[in-house]
XYZ file of N, CA and C in Angstrom:
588
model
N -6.767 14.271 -18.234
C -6.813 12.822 -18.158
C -5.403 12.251 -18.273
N -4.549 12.708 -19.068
C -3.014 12.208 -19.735
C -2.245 12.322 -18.347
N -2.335 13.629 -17.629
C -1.848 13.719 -16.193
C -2.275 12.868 -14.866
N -3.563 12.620 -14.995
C -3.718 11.369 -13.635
C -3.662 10.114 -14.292
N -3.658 9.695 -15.650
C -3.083 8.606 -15.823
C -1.307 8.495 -15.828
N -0.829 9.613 -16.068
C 0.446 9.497 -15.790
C 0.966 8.966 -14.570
N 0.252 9.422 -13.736
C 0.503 9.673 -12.163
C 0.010 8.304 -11.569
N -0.952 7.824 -11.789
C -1.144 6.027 -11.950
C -0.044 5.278 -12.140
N 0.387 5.126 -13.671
C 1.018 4.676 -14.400
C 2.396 4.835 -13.381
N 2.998 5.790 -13.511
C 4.165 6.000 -12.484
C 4.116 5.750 -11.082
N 2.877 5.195 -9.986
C 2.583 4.273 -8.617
C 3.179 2.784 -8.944
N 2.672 2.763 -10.389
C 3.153 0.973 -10.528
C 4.536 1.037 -10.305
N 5.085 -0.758 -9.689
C 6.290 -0.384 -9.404
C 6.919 -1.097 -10.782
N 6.377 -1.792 -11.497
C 6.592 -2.411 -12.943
C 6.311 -1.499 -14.372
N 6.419 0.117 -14.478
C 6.157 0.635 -15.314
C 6.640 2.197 -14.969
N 6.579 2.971 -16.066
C 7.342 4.404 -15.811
C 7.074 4.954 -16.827
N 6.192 6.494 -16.798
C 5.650 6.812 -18.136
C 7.025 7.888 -18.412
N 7.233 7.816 -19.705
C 8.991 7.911 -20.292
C 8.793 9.486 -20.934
N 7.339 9.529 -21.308
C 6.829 11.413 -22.146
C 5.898 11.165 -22.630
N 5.091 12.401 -22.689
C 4.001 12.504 -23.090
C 4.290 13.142 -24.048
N 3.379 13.597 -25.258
C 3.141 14.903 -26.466
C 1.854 14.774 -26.679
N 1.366 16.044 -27.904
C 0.292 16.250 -28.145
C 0.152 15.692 -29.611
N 1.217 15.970 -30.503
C 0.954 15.299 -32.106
C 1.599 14.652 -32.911
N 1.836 14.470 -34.144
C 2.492 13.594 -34.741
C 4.000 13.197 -34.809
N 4.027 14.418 -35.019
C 5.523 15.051 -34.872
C 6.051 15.097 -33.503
N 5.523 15.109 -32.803
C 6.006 15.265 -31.465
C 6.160 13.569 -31.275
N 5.904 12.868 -31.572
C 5.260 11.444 -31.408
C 6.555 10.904 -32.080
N 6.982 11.032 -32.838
C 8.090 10.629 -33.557
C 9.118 10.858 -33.312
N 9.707 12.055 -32.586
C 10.511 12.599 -31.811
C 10.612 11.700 -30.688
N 10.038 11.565 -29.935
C 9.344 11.365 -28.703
C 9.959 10.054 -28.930
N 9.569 8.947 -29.581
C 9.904 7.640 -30.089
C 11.304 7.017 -30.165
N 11.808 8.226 -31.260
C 13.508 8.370 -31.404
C 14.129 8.382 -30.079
N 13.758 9.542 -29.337
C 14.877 9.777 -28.483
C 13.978 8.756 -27.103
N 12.750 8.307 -27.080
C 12.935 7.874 -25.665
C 12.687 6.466 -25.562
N 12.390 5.588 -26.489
C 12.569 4.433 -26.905
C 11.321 3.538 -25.988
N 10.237 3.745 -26.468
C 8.937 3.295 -25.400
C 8.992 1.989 -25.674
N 8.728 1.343 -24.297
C 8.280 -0.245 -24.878
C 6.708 -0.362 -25.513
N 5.647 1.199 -24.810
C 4.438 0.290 -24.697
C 3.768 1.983 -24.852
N 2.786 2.241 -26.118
C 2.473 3.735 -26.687
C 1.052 3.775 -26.616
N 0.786 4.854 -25.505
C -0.875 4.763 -25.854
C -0.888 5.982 -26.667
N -1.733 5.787 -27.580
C -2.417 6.939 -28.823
C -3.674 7.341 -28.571
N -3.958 8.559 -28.937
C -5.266 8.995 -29.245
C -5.470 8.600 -30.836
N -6.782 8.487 -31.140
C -7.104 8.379 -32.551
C -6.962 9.823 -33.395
N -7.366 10.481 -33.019
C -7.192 11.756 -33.322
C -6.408 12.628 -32.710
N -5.534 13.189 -33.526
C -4.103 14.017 -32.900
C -4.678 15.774 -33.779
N -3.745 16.435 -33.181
C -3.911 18.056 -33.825
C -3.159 17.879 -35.347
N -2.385 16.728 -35.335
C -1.548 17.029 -37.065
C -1.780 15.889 -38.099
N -2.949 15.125 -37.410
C -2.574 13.616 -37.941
C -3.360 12.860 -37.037
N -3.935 11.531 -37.825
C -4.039 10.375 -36.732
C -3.053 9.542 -35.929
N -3.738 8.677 -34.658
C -3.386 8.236 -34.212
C -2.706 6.985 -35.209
N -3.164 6.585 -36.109
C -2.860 5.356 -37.229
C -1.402 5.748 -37.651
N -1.308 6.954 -38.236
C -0.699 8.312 -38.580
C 0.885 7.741 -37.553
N 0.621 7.838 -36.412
C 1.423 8.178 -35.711
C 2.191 6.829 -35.072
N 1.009 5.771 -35.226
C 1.810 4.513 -35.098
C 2.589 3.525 -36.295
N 2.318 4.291 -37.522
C 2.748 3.606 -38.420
C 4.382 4.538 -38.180
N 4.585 5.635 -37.849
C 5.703 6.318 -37.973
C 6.372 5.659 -36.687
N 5.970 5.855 -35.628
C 7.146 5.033 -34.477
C 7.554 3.616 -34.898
N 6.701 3.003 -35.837
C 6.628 1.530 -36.331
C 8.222 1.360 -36.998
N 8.285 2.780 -38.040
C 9.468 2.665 -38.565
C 10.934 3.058 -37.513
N 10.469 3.479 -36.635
C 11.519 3.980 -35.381
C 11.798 3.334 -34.365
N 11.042 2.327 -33.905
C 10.602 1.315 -33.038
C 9.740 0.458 -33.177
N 10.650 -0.407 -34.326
C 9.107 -1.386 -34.583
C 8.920 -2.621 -33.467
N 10.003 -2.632 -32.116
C 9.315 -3.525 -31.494
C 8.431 -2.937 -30.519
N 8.314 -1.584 -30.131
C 7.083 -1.119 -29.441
C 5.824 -1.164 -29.750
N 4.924 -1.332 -29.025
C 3.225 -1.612 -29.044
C 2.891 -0.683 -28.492
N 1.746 -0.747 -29.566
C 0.717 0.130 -29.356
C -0.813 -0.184 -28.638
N -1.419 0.883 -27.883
C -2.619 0.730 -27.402
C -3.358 1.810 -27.869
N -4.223 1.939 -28.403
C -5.433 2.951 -28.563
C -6.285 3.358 -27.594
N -6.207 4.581 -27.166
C -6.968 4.698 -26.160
C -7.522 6.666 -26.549
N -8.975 5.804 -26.391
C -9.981 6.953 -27.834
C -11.026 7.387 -26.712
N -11.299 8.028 -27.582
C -13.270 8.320 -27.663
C -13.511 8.273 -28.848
N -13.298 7.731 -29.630
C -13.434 7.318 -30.743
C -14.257 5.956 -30.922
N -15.403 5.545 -31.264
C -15.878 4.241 -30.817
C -16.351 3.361 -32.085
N -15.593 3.478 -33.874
C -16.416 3.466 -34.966
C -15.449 2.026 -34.953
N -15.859 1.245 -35.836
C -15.639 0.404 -36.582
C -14.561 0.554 -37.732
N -14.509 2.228 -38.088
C -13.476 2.590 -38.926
C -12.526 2.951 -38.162
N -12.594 3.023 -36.692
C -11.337 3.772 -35.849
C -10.874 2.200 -35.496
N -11.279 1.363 -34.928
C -10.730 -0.080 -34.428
C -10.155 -0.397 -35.939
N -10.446 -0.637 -37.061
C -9.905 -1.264 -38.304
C -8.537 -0.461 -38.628
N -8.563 0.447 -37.939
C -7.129 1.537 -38.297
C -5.838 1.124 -37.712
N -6.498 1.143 -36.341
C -5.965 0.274 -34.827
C -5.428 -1.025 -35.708
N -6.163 -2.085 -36.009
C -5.927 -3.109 -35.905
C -4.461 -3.199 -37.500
N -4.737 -2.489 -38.092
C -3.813 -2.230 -39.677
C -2.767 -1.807 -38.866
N -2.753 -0.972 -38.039
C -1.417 0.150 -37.624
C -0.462 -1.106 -37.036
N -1.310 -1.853 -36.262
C -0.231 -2.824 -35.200
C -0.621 -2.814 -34.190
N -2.009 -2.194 -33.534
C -2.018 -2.531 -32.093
C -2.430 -3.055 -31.121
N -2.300 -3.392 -30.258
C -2.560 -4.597 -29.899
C -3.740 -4.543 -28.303
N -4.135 -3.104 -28.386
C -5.487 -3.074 -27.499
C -5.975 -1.702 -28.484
N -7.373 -1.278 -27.931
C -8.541 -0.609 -28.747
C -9.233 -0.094 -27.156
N -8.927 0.725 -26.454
C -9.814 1.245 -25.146
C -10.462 2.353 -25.439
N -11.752 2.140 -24.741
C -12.425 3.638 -24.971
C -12.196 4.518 -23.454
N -11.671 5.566 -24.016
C -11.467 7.126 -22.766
C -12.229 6.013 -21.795
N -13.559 5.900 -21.720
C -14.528 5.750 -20.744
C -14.045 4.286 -19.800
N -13.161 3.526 -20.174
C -12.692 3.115 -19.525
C -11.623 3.138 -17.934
N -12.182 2.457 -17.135
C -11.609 2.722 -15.873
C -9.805 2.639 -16.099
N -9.376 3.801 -15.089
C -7.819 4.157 -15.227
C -6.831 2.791 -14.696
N -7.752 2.129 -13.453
C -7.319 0.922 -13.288
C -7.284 -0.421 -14.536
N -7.973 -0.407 -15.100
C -7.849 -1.282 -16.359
C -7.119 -1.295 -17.586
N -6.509 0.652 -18.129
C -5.640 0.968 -18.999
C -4.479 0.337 -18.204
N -4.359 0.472 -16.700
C -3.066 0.150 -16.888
C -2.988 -1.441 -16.520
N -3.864 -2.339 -16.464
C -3.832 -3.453 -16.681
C -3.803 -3.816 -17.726
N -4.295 -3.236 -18.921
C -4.012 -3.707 -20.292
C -2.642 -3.041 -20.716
N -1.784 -1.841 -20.083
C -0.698 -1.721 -20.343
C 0.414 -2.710 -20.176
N 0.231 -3.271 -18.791
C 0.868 -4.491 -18.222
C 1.147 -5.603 -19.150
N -0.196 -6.054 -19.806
C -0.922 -7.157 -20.303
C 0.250 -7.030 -21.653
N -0.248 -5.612 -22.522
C 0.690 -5.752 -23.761
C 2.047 -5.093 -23.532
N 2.620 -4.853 -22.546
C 4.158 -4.820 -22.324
C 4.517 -6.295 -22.113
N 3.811 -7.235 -21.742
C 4.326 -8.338 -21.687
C 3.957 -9.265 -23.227
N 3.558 -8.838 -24.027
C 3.075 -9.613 -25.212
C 1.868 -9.642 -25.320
N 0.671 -9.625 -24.901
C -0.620 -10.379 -24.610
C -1.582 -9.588 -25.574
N -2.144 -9.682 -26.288
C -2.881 -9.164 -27.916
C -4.079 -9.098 -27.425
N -4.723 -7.741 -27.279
C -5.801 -7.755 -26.263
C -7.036 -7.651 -27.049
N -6.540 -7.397 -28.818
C -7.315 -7.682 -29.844
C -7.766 -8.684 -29.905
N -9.135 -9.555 -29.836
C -8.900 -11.102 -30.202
C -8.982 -11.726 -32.090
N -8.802 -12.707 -31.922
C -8.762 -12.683 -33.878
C -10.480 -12.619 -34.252
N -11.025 -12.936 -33.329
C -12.418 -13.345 -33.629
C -12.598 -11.143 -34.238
N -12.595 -10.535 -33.339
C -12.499 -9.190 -34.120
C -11.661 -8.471 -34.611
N -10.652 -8.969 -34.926
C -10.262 -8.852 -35.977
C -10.722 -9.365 -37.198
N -11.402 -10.314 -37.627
C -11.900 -11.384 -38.437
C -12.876 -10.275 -38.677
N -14.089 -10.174 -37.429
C -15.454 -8.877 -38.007
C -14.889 -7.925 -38.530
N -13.634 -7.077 -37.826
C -14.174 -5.983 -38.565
C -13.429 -5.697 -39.850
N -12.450 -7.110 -40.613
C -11.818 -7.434 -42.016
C -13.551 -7.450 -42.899
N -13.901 -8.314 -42.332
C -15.873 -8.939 -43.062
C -16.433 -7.021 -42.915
N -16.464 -6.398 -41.995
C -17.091 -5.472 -42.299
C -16.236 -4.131 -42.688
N -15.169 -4.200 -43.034
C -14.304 -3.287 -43.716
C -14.607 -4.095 -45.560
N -14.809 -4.963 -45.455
C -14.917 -5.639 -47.181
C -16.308 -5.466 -47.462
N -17.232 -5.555 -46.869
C -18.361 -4.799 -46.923
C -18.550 -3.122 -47.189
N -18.198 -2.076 -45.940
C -18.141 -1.142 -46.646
C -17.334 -0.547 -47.658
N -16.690 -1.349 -48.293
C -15.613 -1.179 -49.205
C -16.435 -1.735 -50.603
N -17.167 -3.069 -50.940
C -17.973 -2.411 -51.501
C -19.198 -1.578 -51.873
N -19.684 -0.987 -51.018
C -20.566 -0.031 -50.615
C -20.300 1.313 -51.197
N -18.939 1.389 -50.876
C -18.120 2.847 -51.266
C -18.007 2.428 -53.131
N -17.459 1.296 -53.448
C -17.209 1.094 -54.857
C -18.414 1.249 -56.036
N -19.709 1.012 -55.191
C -20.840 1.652 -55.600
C -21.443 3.034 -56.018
N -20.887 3.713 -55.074
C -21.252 5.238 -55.316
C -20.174 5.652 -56.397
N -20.746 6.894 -56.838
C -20.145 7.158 -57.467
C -19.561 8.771 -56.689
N -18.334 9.166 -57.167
C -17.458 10.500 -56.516
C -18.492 11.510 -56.258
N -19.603 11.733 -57.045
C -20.462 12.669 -56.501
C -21.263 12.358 -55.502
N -21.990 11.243 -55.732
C -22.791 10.576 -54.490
C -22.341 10.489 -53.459
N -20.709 10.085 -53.125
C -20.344 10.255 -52.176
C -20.159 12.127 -51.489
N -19.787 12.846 -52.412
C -19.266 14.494 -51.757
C -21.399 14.475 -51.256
N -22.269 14.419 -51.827
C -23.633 14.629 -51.587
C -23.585 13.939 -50.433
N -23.571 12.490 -50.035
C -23.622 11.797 -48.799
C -23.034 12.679 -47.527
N -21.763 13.062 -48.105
C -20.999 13.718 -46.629
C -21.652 15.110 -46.331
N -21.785 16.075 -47.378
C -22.517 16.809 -47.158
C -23.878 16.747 -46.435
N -24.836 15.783 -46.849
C -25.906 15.648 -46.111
C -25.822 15.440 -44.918
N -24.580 14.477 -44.611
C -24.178 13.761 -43.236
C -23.750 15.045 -42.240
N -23.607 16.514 -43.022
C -22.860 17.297 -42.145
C -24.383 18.274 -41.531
N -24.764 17.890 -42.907
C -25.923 18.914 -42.125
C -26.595 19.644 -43.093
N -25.921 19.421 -44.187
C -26.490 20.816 -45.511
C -27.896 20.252 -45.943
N -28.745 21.017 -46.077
C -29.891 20.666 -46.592
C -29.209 20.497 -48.205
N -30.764 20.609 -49.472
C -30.549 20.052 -50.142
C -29.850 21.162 -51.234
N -30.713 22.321 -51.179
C -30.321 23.804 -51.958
C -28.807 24.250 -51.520
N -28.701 23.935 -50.319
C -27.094 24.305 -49.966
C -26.284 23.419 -50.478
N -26.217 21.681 -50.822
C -25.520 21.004 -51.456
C -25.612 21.249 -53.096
N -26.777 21.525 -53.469
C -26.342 22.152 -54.872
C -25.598 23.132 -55.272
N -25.338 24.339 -54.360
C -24.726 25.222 -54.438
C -23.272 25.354 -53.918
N -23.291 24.368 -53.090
C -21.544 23.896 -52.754
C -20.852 23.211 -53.942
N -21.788 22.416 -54.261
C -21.471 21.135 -55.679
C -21.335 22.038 -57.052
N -22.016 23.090 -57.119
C -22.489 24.414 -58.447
C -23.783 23.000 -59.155
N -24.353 22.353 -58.775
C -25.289 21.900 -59.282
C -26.370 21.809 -59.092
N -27.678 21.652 -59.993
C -29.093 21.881 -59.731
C -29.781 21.561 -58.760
N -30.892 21.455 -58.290
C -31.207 21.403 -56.499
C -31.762 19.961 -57.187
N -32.507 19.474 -58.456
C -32.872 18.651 -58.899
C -32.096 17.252 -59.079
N -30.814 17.991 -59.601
C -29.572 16.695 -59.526
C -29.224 16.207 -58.224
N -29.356 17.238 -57.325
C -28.833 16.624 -55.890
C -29.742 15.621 -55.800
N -31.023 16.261 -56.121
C -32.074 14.906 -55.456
C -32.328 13.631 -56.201
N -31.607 13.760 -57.240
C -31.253 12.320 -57.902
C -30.277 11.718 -57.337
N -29.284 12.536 -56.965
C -28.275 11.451 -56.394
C -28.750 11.079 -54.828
N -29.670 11.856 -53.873
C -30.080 11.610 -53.203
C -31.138 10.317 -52.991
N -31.748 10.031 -54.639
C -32.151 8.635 -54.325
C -31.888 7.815 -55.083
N -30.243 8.204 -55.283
C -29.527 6.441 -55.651
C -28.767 6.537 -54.199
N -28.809 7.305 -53.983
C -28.171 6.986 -52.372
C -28.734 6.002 -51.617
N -30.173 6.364 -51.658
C -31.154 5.740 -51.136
C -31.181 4.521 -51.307
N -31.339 4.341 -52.752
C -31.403 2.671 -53.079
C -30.079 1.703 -52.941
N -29.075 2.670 -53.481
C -27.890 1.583 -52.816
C -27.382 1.319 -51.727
N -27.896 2.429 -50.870
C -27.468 2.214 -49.650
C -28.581 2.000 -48.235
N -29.459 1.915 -48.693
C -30.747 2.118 -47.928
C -30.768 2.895 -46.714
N -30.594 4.106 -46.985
C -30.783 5.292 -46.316
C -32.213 5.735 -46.734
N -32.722 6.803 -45.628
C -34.364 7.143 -45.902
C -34.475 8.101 -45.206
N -33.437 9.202 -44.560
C -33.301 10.004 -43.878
C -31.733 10.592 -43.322
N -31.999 12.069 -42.830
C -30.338 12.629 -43.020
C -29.923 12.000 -41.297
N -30.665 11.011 -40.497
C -29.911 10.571 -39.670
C -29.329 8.851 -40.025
N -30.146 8.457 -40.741
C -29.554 7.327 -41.374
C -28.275 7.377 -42.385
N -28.415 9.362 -42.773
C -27.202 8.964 -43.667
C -26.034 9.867 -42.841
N -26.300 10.147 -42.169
C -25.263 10.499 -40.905
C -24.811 9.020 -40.937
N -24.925 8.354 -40.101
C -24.684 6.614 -39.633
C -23.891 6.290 -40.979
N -24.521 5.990 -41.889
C -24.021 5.713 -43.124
C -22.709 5.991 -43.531
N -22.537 7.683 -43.570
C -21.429 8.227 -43.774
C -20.418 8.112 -42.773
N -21.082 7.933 -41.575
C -19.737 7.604 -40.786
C -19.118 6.211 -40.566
N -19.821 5.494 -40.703
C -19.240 3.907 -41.276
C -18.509 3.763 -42.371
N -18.832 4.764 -43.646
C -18.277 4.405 -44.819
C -17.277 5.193 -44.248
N -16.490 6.388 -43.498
C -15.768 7.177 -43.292
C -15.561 8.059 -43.903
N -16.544 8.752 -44.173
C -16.729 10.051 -44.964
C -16.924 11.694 -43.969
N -17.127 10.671 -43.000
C -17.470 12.251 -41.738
C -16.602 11.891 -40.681
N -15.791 12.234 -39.729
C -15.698 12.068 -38.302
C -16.664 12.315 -37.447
């Protein structure tokens, strides 16, 4: 994908892709020596996030912008985006003609974030924030675990605790969070950001 959008990107006669890399470190390098006006990120890198990686060019180039451009589609990946500095949120699945219209868009200034979401997802980052302040450190390692897949005898035995205790914390889970099943607390856990 990084190669026929390159190859796009470089038809325009108003743009010129300057390097590509694969991770954080490379990203920072990359920054130093080639001085981007305009950085698309993955959310997820091999050494680090994409957040990761724009807060570091930030200190190397803090007048370059950033675009996110994911398969990443959570509410905790846009709130990362929007903290880091950047100023679009695209999903992969977006047409190649439109990344580079929104490249255009924020090489020239244009905040493709609007405040209106930015505003949601502050209201729903303060929400699951207290959600998380609720549980307690075990409830949460039990949540992610469940969220991964472990039944209930295997989370006691990861935790070294009774199959009985799990299932207590399994229904304060329940009640504080109104979960009622391990696909609701899949969902759950990945909103609160406990799973990728």
């Amino acid at each position: 994908m990084a190669e026929g959008l390159a190859a796009l990107i470089n038809d325009q006669s108003d743009m010129k892709v300057v390097g590509s890399v694969a991770t954080v470190a490379e990203t920072v390098r990359a920054a130093n020596d080639l001085d981007p006006d305009v950085v698309l990120l993955d959310f997820r890198l091999p050494d680090g996030s994409g957040p990761d990686a724009a807060a570091a060019i930030r200190g190397i180039r803090p007048g370059a912008k950033m675009i996110f451009l994911t398969r990443e589609d959570t509410d905790v990946a846009r709130f990362a985006a929007v903290q880091s500095g950047a100023s679009a949120f695209l999903h992969k699945s977006r047409a190649a003609a439109e990344v580079v219209a929104a490249i255009r868009d924020v090489g020239r200034g244009k905040m493709l974030i609007t405040p209106r979401t930015i505003a949601t997802l502050i209201s729903k980052r303060r929400s699951i924030e207290a959600q998380l302040e609720r549980l307690t450190p075990r409830e949460k390692e039990v949540l992610r675990l469940m969220a991964e897949g472990f039944p209930s005898r295997s989370i006691a035995a990861e935790l070294g605790i009774s199959y009985t205790t799990v299932r207590t914390h399994i229904r304060g889970l329940g009640s504080k969070l109104a979960v009622h099943s391990k696909l609701e607390a899949i969902v759950k856990a990945r909103e609160l950001g406990l799973i990728s």
